[in-house]
Short mmCIF file of C-alpha atoms in Angstrom, two decimals:
data_model
loop_
_atom_site.label_atom_id
_atom_site.label_comp_id
_atom_site.label_asym_id
_atom_site.label_seq_id
_atom_site.Cartn_x
_atom_site.Cartn_y
_atom_site.Cartn_z
CA UNK Y 1 55.49 142.88 -93.55
CA UNK Y 2 55.18 141.43 -90.08
CA UNK Y 3 52.20 141.19 -87.81
CA UNK Y 4 52.79 140.64 -84.08
CA UNK Y 5 50.03 140.22 -81.57
CA UNK Y 6 50.22 140.28 -77.73
CA UNK Y 7 47.53 140.75 -75.05
CA UNK Y 8 47.39 144.40 -73.99
CA UNK Y 9 47.19 143.79 -70.26
CA UNK Y 10 47.40 141.01 -67.73
CA UNK Y 11 47.15 140.87 -63.97
CA UNK Y 12 48.55 138.29 -61.64
CA UNK Y 13 49.20 137.68 -57.94
CA UNK Y 14 52.53 137.79 -56.25
CA UNK Y 15 54.10 134.33 -56.02
CA UNK Y 16 52.03 132.96 -58.93
CA UNK Y 17 53.05 131.97 -62.46
CA UNK Y 18 52.04 134.01 -65.54
CA UNK Y 19 52.27 133.22 -69.20
CA UNK Y 20 52.42 136.05 -71.72
CA UNK Y 21 51.71 134.95 -75.29
CA UNK Y 22 53.01 136.35 -78.61
CA UNK Y 23 51.76 135.41 -82.01
CA UNK Y 24 53.43 136.51 -85.16
CA UNK Y 25 53.20 136.31 -89.04
CA UNK Y 26 56.36 137.03 -90.95
CA UNK Y 27 58.25 135.82 -94.02
CA UNK Y 28 61.54 134.29 -93.26
CA UNK Y 29 61.64 134.05 -89.41
CA UNK Y 30 65.11 134.78 -87.97
CA UNK Y 31 64.66 135.03 -84.20
CA UNK Y 32 62.36 136.36 -81.43
CA UNK Y 33 63.34 138.54 -78.60
CA UNK Y 34 61.56 139.29 -75.31
CA UNK Y 35 62.18 142.62 -73.59
CA UNK Y 36 61.05 144.05 -70.21
CA UNK Y 37 60.23 147.73 -69.90
CA UNK Y 38 59.48 149.32 -66.53
CA UNK Y 39 57.40 152.50 -66.69
CA UNK Y 40 59.55 155.47 -67.68
CA UNK Y 41 62.59 153.31 -68.41
CA UNK Y 42 64.38 151.61 -71.28
CA UNK Y 43 63.46 148.21 -72.55
CA UNK Y 44 65.93 145.64 -71.28
CA UNK Y 45 66.72 142.27 -72.94
CA UNK Y 46 65.22 139.14 -71.31
CA UNK Y 47 65.53 136.23 -73.76
CA UNK Y 48 66.18 135.13 -77.39
CA UNK Y 49 64.65 132.12 -79.19
CA UNK Y 50 65.51 131.12 -82.77
CA UNK Y 51 64.93 127.29 -82.55
CA UNK Y 52 61.76 125.56 -81.26
CA UNK Y 53 61.66 124.82 -77.64
CA UNK Y 54 62.10 126.32 -74.25
CA UNK Y 55 64.98 128.59 -73.05
CA UNK Y 56 65.15 128.93 -69.27
CA UNK Y 57 66.79 131.78 -67.34
CA UNK Y 58 66.18 131.66 -63.66
CA UNK Y 59 62.51 132.69 -62.97
CA UNK Y 60 61.94 133.58 -66.63
CA UNK Y 61 61.54 131.06 -69.50
CA UNK Y 62 60.72 131.63 -73.12
CA UNK Y 63 59.17 129.17 -75.57
CA UNK Y 64 59.07 129.17 -79.38
CA UNK Y 65 57.09 127.20 -81.97
CA UNK Y 66 58.13 128.35 -85.45
CA UNK Y 67 55.51 126.26 -87.27
CA UNK Y 68 52.69 127.84 -85.18
CA UNK Y 69 54.14 131.36 -85.23
CA UNK Y 70 53.95 131.41 -81.46
CA UNK Y 71 56.09 132.28 -78.48
CA UNK Y 72 55.38 132.67 -74.81
CA UNK Y 73 57.22 134.21 -71.86
CA UNK Y 74 56.72 132.36 -68.53
CA UNK Y 75 57.38 134.22 -65.26
CA UNK Y 76 57.56 132.16 -62.12
CA UNK Y 77 57.38 133.10 -58.51
CA UNK Y 78 56.11 136.59 -59.39
CA UNK Y 79 57.37 139.47 -57.53
CA UNK Y 80 55.95 143.06 -57.34
CA UNK Y 81 58.98 144.37 -59.30
CA UNK Y 82 57.84 142.12 -62.26
CA UNK Y 83 55.13 144.71 -62.89
CA UNK Y 84 56.19 146.05 -66.28
CA UNK Y 85 55.51 145.85 -69.97
CA UNK Y 86 56.77 142.87 -71.80
CA UNK Y 87 57.62 143.36 -75.37
CA UNK Y 88 57.89 140.65 -78.04
CA UNK Y 89 60.16 141.51 -81.06
CA UNK Y 90 60.45 139.36 -84.18
CA UNK Y 91 63.37 139.54 -86.64
CA UNK Y 92 62.91 138.34 -90.18
CA UNK Y 93 65.57 137.18 -92.66
CA UNK Y 94 64.46 139.43 -95.34
CA UNK Y 95 65.51 143.12 -95.56
CA UNK Y 96 67.20 144.81 -92.75
CA UNK Y 97 67.22 142.18 -90.00
CA UNK Y 98 65.89 144.80 -87.58
CA UNK Y 99 63.41 143.42 -85.13
CA UNK Y 100 59.81 144.57 -85.29
CA UNK Y 101 58.25 145.10 -81.87
CA UNK Y 102 54.71 144.06 -80.75
CA UNK Y 103 52.62 146.58 -78.75
CA UNK Y 104 53.67 145.00 -75.54
CA UNK Y 105 51.77 143.41 -72.60
CA UNK Y 106 51.41 145.46 -69.49
CA UNK Y 107 51.64 143.02 -66.51
CA UNK Y 108 50.33 144.15 -63.05
CA UNK Y 109 51.37 142.09 -60.08
CA UNK Y 110 49.32 142.57 -56.98
CA UNK Y 111 49.82 141.30 -53.48
CA UNK B 1 79.99 152.41 -67.20
CA UNK B 2 79.29 150.73 -70.48
CA UNK B 3 76.07 151.94 -71.92
CA UNK B 4 73.97 153.78 -74.51
CA UNK B 5 73.46 157.35 -73.28
CA UNK B 6 71.24 159.95 -74.73
CA UNK B 7 70.61 163.56 -73.94
CA UNK B 8 68.55 165.32 -72.97
CA UNK B 9 66.24 163.19 -70.95
CA UNK B 10 63.35 165.68 -71.12
CA UNK B 11 62.72 168.20 -73.84
CA UNK B 12 59.82 170.56 -73.71
CA UNK B 13 59.49 173.00 -76.55
CA UNK B 14 57.03 174.93 -78.65
CA UNK B 15 55.60 173.92 -82.05
CA UNK B 16 57.65 175.02 -84.90
CA UNK B 17 60.94 174.90 -83.10
CA UNK B 18 64.03 172.88 -84.20
CA UNK B 19 65.72 170.51 -81.72
CA UNK B 20 68.37 167.82 -81.49
CA UNK B 21 68.76 164.65 -79.40
CA UNK B 22 72.21 163.18 -78.96
CA UNK B 23 73.15 159.53 -78.53
CA UNK B 24 76.46 157.86 -77.64
CA UNK B 25 77.34 154.27 -77.10
CA UNK B 26 80.62 152.80 -75.67
CA UNK B 27 79.76 149.26 -76.22
CA UNK B 28 81.79 148.95 -79.47
CA UNK B 29 78.63 148.22 -81.46
CA UNK B 30 78.45 148.64 -85.33
CA UNK B 31 74.76 149.42 -85.54
CA UNK B 32 72.67 152.12 -83.98
CA UNK B 33 68.98 152.93 -84.10
CA UNK B 34 66.39 155.49 -83.39
CA UNK B 35 63.01 154.42 -82.18
CA UNK B 36 59.77 156.37 -81.33
CA UNK B 37 57.40 155.11 -78.63
CA UNK B 38 54.00 156.72 -78.66
CA UNK B 39 51.50 157.16 -75.85
CA UNK B 40 50.18 153.58 -76.53
CA UNK B 41 53.76 152.27 -75.88
CA UNK B 42 54.28 151.05 -79.38
CA UNK B 43 58.05 151.04 -80.17
CA UNK B 44 58.51 151.89 -83.84
CA UNK B 45 61.82 151.89 -85.73
CA UNK B 46 62.74 155.20 -87.38
CA UNK B 47 66.32 154.91 -88.54
CA UNK B 48 69.19 152.45 -88.44
CA UNK B 49 72.89 153.10 -89.21
CA UNK B 50 75.62 150.59 -89.58
CA UNK B 51 79.17 151.91 -89.41
CA UNK B 52 77.98 155.46 -89.99
CA UNK B 53 75.90 154.45 -93.12
CA UNK B 54 72.21 154.71 -93.22
CA UNK B 55 70.66 151.22 -93.67
CA UNK B 56 67.08 151.86 -92.74
CA UNK B 57 64.76 154.92 -93.07
CA UNK B 58 61.26 154.02 -92.28
CA UNK B 59 58.40 156.21 -93.31
CA UNK B 60 59.38 159.14 -91.32
CA UNK B 61 58.81 162.84 -92.25
CA UNK B 62 61.91 164.44 -93.73
CA UNK B 63 61.70 167.01 -90.85
CA UNK B 64 63.63 164.15 -89.00
CA UNK B 65 67.31 163.97 -89.92
CA UNK B 66 69.74 161.57 -88.31
CA UNK B 67 73.49 162.17 -88.41
CA UNK B 68 76.24 159.73 -87.46
CA UNK B 69 79.59 161.42 -87.14
CA UNK B 70 81.26 158.12 -86.17
CA UNK B 71 80.01 154.61 -85.32
CA UNK B 72 79.72 155.48 -81.61
CA UNK B 73 77.33 158.41 -82.12
CA UNK B 74 73.88 158.78 -83.77
CA UNK B 75 72.15 162.09 -83.36
CA UNK B 76 68.65 163.05 -84.26
CA UNK B 77 67.70 166.47 -85.45
CA UNK B 78 64.03 167.54 -85.78
CA UNK B 79 62.96 170.56 -87.72
CA UNK B 80 59.63 172.41 -87.40
CA UNK B 81 58.34 170.41 -84.49
CA UNK B 82 54.59 169.48 -84.58
CA UNK B 83 52.31 168.39 -81.79
CA UNK B 84 52.25 164.72 -83.12
CA UNK B 85 56.06 164.56 -82.50
CA UNK B 86 55.41 164.26 -78.76
CA UNK B 87 56.66 160.91 -77.75
CA UNK B 88 59.58 159.14 -76.14
CA UNK B 89 62.59 158.69 -78.45
CA UNK B 90 64.87 155.76 -77.66
CA UNK B 91 68.34 155.34 -79.11
CA UNK B 92 69.70 151.76 -79.26
CA UNK B 93 72.74 149.93 -80.45
CA UNK B 94 73.77 146.29 -81.22
CA UNK B 95 76.42 144.22 -82.90
CA UNK B 96 76.05 142.92 -86.30
CA UNK B 97 75.13 139.39 -85.08
CA UNK B 98 71.49 138.42 -85.61
CA UNK B 99 71.22 136.68 -82.34
CA UNK B 100 72.43 139.60 -80.21
CA UNK B 101 69.86 141.97 -78.56
CA UNK B 102 69.66 145.67 -78.77
CA UNK B 103 70.77 147.90 -75.97
CA UNK B 104 68.61 150.94 -75.31
CA UNK B 105 69.29 154.36 -73.89
CA UNK B 106 67.01 155.76 -71.20
CA UNK B 107 64.90 157.70 -73.66
CA UNK B 108 64.15 161.39 -74.40
CA UNK B 109 60.71 162.52 -73.43
CA UNK B 110 59.71 165.18 -76.03
CA UNK B 111 56.75 167.38 -75.30
CA UNK B 112 55.46 169.85 -77.78
CA UNK B 113 53.45 172.82 -76.38
#
């Protein structure tokens, strides 16, 4: 099975930088996804990592260390609209290849 | 618009009733999914279909029956609804490539009275 751990809630100030961590345990790692979910809406894709290192996409970056079973999502120049849940999802190479989601981190950005 | 669309958006019904949720995707994806998101926001896989064939059926009561008439549609029928079925149900789709993300519908908010 898989075990995915994220902080439940984080708060940050508009304009600041925040790092949301995700640790996982899985047999046969085959990729990690980050999704954003605003309250009452669908999850939307942010980033994908399968190799170690940093992937940058505008204000958002995602980092992966496979040996440590660790990823983080870095959000820069925070805006109020970044207040949302951030979901880490891990895909394993065994079985169905369907990603397993963590419980998500609720980020609150305040002025 | 290219999207995953599911109906209805809200479903309020009484315990013991039978209801269906419909899902359609026009993204040309081969794989479709049903997820349940509970009050604690945990998104849990229920079913997955690939080209109309069931490939995943997690530990879900057999009151839940998915049906895929073609690869663009995956409907969910629920018999004898129970209070614990109250949740948001998300339909999603993806290609068969492991590095491609899932695209989610807007969700169906099911409330059992």
